[in-house]
Coordinates of C-alpha atoms in Angstrom, one line a residue:
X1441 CA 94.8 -95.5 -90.1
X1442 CA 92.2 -94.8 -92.7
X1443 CA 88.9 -96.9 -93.3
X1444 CA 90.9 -98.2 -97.1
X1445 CA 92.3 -101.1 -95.1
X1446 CA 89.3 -102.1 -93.4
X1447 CA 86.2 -102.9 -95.9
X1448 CA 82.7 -102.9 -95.1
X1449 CA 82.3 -107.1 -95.0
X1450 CA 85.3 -107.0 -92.4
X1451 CA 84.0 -104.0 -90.3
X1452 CA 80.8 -105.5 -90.2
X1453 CA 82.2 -109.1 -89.0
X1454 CA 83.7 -106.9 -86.2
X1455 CA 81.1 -105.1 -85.3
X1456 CA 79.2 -108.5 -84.3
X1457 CA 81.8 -110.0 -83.0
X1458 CA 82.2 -106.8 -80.6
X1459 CA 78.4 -107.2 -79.9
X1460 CA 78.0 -111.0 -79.2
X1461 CA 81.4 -110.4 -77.1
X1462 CA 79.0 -107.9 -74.7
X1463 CA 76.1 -110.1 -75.0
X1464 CA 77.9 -113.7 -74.0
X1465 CA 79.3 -111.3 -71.0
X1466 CA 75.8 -111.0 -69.2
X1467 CA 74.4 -113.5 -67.5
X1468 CA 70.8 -113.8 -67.0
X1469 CA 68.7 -115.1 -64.2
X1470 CA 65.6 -115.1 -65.3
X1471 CA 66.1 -118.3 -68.3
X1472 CA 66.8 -120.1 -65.6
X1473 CA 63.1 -120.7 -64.4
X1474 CA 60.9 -118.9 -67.1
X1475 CA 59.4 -120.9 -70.1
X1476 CA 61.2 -119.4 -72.9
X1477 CA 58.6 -119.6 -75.9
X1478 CA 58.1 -118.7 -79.3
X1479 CA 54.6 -116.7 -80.0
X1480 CA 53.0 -117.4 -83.1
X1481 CA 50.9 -113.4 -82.8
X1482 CA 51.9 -110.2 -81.2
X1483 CA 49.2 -111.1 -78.8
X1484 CA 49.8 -114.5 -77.8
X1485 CA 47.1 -116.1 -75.6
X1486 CA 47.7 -118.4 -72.5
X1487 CA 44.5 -120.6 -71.5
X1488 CA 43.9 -121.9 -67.8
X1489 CA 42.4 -124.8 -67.9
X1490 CA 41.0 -127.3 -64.9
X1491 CA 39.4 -130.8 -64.7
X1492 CA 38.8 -133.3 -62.2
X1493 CA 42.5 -134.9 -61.5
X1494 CA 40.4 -138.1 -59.5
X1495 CA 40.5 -141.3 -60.8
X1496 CA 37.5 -143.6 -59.2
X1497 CA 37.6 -146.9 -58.4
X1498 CA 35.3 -148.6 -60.7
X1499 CA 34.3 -152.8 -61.0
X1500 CA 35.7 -154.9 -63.0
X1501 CA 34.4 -154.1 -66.8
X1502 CA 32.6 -151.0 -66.5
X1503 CA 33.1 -147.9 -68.5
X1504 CA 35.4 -145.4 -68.1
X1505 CA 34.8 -142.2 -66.4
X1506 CA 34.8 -139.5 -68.1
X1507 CA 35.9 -135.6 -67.5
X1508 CA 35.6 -132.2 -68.8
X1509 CA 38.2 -130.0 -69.3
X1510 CA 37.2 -126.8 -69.1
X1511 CA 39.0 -123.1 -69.8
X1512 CA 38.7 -120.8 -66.7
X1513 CA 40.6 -118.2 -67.2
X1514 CA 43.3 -116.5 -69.9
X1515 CA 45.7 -114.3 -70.4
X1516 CA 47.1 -112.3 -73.2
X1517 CA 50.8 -111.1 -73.6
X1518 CA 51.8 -108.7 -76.0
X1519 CA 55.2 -108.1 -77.5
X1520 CA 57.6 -105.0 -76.4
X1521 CA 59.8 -103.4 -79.2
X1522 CA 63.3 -102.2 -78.2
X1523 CA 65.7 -100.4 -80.8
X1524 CA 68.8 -98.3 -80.4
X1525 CA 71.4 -97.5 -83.0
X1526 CA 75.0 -96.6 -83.1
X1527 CA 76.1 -93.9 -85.9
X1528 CA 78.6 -93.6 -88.1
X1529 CA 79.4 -90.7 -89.9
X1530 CA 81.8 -90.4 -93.0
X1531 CA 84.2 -88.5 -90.3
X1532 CA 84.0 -91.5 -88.1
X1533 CA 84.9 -94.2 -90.9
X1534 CA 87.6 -92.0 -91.5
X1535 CA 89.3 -91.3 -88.3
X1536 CA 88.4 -94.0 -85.9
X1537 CA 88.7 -96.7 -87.8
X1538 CA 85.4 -98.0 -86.1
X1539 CA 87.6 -98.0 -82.5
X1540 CA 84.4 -96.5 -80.8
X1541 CA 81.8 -98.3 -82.7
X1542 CA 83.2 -101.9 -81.8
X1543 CA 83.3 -100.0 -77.8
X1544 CA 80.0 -99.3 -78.2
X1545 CA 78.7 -102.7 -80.1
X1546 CA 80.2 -104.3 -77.1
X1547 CA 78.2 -102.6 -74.6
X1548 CA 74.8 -102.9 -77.0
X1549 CA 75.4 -106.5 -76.4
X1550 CA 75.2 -106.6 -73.1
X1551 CA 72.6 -104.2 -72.8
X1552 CA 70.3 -106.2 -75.3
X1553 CA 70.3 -108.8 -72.7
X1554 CA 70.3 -107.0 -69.4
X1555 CA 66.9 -105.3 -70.7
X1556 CA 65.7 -109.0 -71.6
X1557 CA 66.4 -110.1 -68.4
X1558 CA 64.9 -107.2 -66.7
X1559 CA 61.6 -107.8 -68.9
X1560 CA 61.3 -111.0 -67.0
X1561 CA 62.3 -109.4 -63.5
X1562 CA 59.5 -106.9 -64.3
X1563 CA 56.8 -110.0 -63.7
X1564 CA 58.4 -110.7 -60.1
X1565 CA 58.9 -107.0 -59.1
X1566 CA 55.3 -106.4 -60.0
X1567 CA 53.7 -109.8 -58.5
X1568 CA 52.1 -107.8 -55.9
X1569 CA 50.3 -105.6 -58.0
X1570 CA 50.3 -105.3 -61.8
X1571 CA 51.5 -108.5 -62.9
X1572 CA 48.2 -110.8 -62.9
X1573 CA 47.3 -113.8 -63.5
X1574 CA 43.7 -115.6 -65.0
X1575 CA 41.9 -114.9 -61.8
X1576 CA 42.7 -111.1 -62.1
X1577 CA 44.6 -111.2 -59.2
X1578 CA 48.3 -110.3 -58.4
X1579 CA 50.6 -113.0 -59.1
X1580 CA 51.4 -112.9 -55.3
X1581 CA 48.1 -112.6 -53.8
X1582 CA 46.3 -114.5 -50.6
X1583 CA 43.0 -114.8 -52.2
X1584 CA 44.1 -116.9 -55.5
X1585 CA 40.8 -118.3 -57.2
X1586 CA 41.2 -122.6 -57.1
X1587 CA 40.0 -123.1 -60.2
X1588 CA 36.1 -122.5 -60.4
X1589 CA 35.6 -124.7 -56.8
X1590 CA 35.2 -121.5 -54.6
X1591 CA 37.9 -121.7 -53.0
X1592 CA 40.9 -120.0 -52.3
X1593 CA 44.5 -120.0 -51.5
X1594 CA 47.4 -118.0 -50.6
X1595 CA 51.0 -118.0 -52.2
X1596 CA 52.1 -114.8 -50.1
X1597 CA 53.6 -113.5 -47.6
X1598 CA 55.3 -110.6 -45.7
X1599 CA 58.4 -111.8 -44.3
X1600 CA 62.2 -111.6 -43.9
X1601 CA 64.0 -114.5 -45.7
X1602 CA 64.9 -117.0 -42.7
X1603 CA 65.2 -121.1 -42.6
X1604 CA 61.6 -120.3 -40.8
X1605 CA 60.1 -118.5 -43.6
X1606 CA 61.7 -120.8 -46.5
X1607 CA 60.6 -124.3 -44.7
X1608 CA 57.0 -121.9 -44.6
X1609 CA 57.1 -121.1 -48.7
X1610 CA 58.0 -125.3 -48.6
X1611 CA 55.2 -126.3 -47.1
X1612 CA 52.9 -123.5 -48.9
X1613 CA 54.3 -125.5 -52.1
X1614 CA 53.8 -128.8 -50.9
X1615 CA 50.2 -128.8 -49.8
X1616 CA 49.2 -126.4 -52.7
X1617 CA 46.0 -127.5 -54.9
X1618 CA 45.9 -127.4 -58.9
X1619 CA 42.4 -125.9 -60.3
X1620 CA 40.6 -129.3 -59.6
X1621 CA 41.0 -128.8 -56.1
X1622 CA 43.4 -132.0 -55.2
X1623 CA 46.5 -131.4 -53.8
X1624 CA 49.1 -130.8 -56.2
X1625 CA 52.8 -131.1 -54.0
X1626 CA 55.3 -129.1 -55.9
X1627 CA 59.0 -129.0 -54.7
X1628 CA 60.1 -125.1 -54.8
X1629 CA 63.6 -125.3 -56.7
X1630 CA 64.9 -121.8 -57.1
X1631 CA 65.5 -119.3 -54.1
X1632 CA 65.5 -116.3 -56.1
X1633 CA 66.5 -113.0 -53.7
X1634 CA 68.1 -109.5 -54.3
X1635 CA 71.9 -109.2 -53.7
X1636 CA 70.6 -107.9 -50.2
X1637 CA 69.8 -111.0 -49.0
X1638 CA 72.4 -113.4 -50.6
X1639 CA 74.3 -114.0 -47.7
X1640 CA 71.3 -115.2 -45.7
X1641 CA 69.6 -117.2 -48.2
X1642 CA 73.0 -119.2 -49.0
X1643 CA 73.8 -119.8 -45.2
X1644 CA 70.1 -120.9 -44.8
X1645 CA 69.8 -123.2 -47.6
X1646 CA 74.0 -124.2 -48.2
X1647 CA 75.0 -125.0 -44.9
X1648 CA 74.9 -128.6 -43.6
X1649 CA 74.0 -127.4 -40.1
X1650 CA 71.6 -125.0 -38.7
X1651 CA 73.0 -121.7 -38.9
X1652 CA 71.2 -120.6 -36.3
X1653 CA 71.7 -122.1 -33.5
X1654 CA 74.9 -123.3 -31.2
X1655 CA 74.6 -126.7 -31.0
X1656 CA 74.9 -127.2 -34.6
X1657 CA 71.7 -129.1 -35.1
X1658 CA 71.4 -130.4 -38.9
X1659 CA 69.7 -128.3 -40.8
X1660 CA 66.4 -129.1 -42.7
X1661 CA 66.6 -126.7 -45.7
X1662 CA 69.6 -128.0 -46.5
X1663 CA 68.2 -131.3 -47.5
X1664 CA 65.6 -130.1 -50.0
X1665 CA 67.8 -128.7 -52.9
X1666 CA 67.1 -125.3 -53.2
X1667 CA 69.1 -123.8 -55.9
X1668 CA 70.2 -120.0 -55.3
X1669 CA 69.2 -117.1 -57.8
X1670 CA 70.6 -113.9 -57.0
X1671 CA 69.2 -111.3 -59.3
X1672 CA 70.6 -108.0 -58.8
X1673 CA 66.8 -106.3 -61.4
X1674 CA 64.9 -106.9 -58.0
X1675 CA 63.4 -103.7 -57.2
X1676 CA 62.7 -104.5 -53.5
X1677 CA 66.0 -105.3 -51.4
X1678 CA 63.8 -107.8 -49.1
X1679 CA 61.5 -109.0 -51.3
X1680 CA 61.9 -112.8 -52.2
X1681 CA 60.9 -116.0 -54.3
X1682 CA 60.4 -119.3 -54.0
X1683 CA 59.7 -120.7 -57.7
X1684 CA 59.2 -124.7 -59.1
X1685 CA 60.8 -126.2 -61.6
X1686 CA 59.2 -124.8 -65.0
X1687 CA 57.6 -128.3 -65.5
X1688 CA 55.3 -126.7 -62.6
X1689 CA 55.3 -123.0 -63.2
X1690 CA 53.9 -120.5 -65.8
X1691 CA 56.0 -118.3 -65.7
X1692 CA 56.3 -117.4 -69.6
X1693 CA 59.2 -115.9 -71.6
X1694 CA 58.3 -114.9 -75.5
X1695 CA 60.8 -113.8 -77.8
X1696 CA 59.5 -112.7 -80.9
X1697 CA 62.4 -111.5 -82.8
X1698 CA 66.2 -112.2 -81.0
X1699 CA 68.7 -109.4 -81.1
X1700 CA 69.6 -108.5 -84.4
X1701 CA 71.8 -105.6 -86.0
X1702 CA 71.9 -104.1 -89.4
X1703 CA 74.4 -101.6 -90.8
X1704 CA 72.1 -99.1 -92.9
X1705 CA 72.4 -96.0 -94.7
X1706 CA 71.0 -92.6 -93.6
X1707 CA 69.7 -91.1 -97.4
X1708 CA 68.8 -88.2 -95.6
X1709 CA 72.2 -87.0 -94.9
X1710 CA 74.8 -89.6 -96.2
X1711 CA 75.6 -91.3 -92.9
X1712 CA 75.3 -94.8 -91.6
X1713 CA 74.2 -96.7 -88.8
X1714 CA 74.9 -99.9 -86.7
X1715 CA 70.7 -100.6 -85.8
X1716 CA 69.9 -103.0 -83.3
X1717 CA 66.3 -104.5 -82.3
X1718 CA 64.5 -106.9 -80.5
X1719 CA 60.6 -107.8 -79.5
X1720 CA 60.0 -109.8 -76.3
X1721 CA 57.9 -110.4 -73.6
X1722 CA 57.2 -111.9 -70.4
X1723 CA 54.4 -113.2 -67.7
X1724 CA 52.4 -114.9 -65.6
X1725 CA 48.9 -116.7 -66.7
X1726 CA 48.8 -118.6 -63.5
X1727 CA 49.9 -118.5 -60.2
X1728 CA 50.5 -122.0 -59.4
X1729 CA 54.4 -123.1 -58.3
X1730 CA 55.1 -120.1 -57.2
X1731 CA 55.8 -118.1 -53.8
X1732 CA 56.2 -115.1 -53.0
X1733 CA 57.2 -112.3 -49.9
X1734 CA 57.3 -108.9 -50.0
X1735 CA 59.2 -109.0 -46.9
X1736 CA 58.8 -107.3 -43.5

């Protein structure tokens, strides 16, 4: 069947209908604890900033203390461009009647936001190198900067996910201080592992009793809440997270412009196109509420 029956306003409703089809079809893993934002510039700026948390006891009538807030530390993050486009030649509206182009605008959905997802996986998969954060460390690193006290702290490891090593990444959470140096207890909310490791993670945080031992003892991990992320863009098969609610976390998601697609005309040689493009981002200005292990 020719393209006579099928004008351009109806093939183009197809087309992204076919593409929000694909894109509905992925699920990402990343929204689920990343701070989606909306940068205002192509370089957007996060600021680190740290104050005395302490409140005094004072008597009765006297002024307020006061405190500084003071910047320590920033980082920029720049938008990523991603295009692709699907052709159409004159043949093509002729003979397919657009049969591969809505195949095709399918998949470009889906693709659109697998690579989103993956620019956020990108910030985990390089936590224990290139992804830093205001202190110029890794995002995973055992020598985080507390604010300008002097001190510092870890959020790493190098161990197999266990009930062990989770109640560990707890605790690490719970007794972790904010760039004051107080103690800033944090729950850790999301478990987030490679497929690898799935079946371990659920039966150490899911399962009512110890799944360890014989005697069936309760189990500990159960109790906290953990939610389970399995995120199949994990580079490393052993590595895995332990990540706050994003209340606690700054772990930042920008989205310049959302997916969009334009059918355009080729004036070079008569053709048309299907265009699809996006700008986004993602990373980490600070370290705090998370955990990390690059495993054994």
């Amino acid at each position: 069947m020719s393209l006579t029956t099928l004008n351009l306003s109806v093939a183009n409703k197809l087309v992204l209908e076919a593409f929000d089809s694909g894109w509905k079809t992925y699920q990402p893993q990343g929204e689920k604890f990343f701070n989606k934002v909306d940068p205002q510039r192509v370089d957007e700026k996060f600021s680190v900033h740290a104050a005395d948390g302490s409140i005094q006891e004072v008597s009765e009538n006297t002024a307020y203390p006061s405190i500084n807030v003071a910047e320590i530390g920033s980082v920029t993050i720049s938008q990523r461009v991603f295009k692709k486009e699907i052709p159409v030649s004159k043949l093509m509206k002729r003979f397919d009647n657009y049969g591969v182009v809505l195949r095709e605008a399918t998949k470009q959905g889906y693709r659109a936001r697998y690579v989103m997802d993956d620019v956020m996986a990108d910030v985990l998969n390089n936590g224990f190198g290139t992804t830093t954060t205001w202190d110029g460390l890794s995002l995973f690193n055992a020598s985080h900067l507390i604010g300008a006290s002097g001190s510092t702290q870890s959020n790493t490891a190098a161990t197999d996910i266990s009930k062990s090593t989770i109640n560990t990444a707890h605790i690490a959470l719970q007794t972790q201080k904010d760039h004051g140096n107080q103690t800033m207890p944090v729950m850790g909310k999301f478990l987030v592992v490679h497929p690898n490791d799935q079946m371990t993670a659920w039966e150490a945080i899911g399962s009512p009793q110890d799944p360890t031992t014989a005697n069936r003892a309760m189990n500990f991990i159960n109790t906290l809440g953990i939610q389970l992320v399995v995120w199949p863009l994990l580079d490393d098969t052993d590595s895995w997270f332990l990540i706050c609610d994003k209340m606690f976390n700054r772990l930042e998601y920008l989205v310049a412009i959302e997916p969009t697609v334009e059918y355009v005309r080729n004036d070079t040689n008569g053709s048309f196109a299907y265009q699809l493009d996006f700008a986004c981002n993602a990373g980490s200005p600070d370290y705090l509420g998370t955990y990390g292990n690059s495993g054994a």
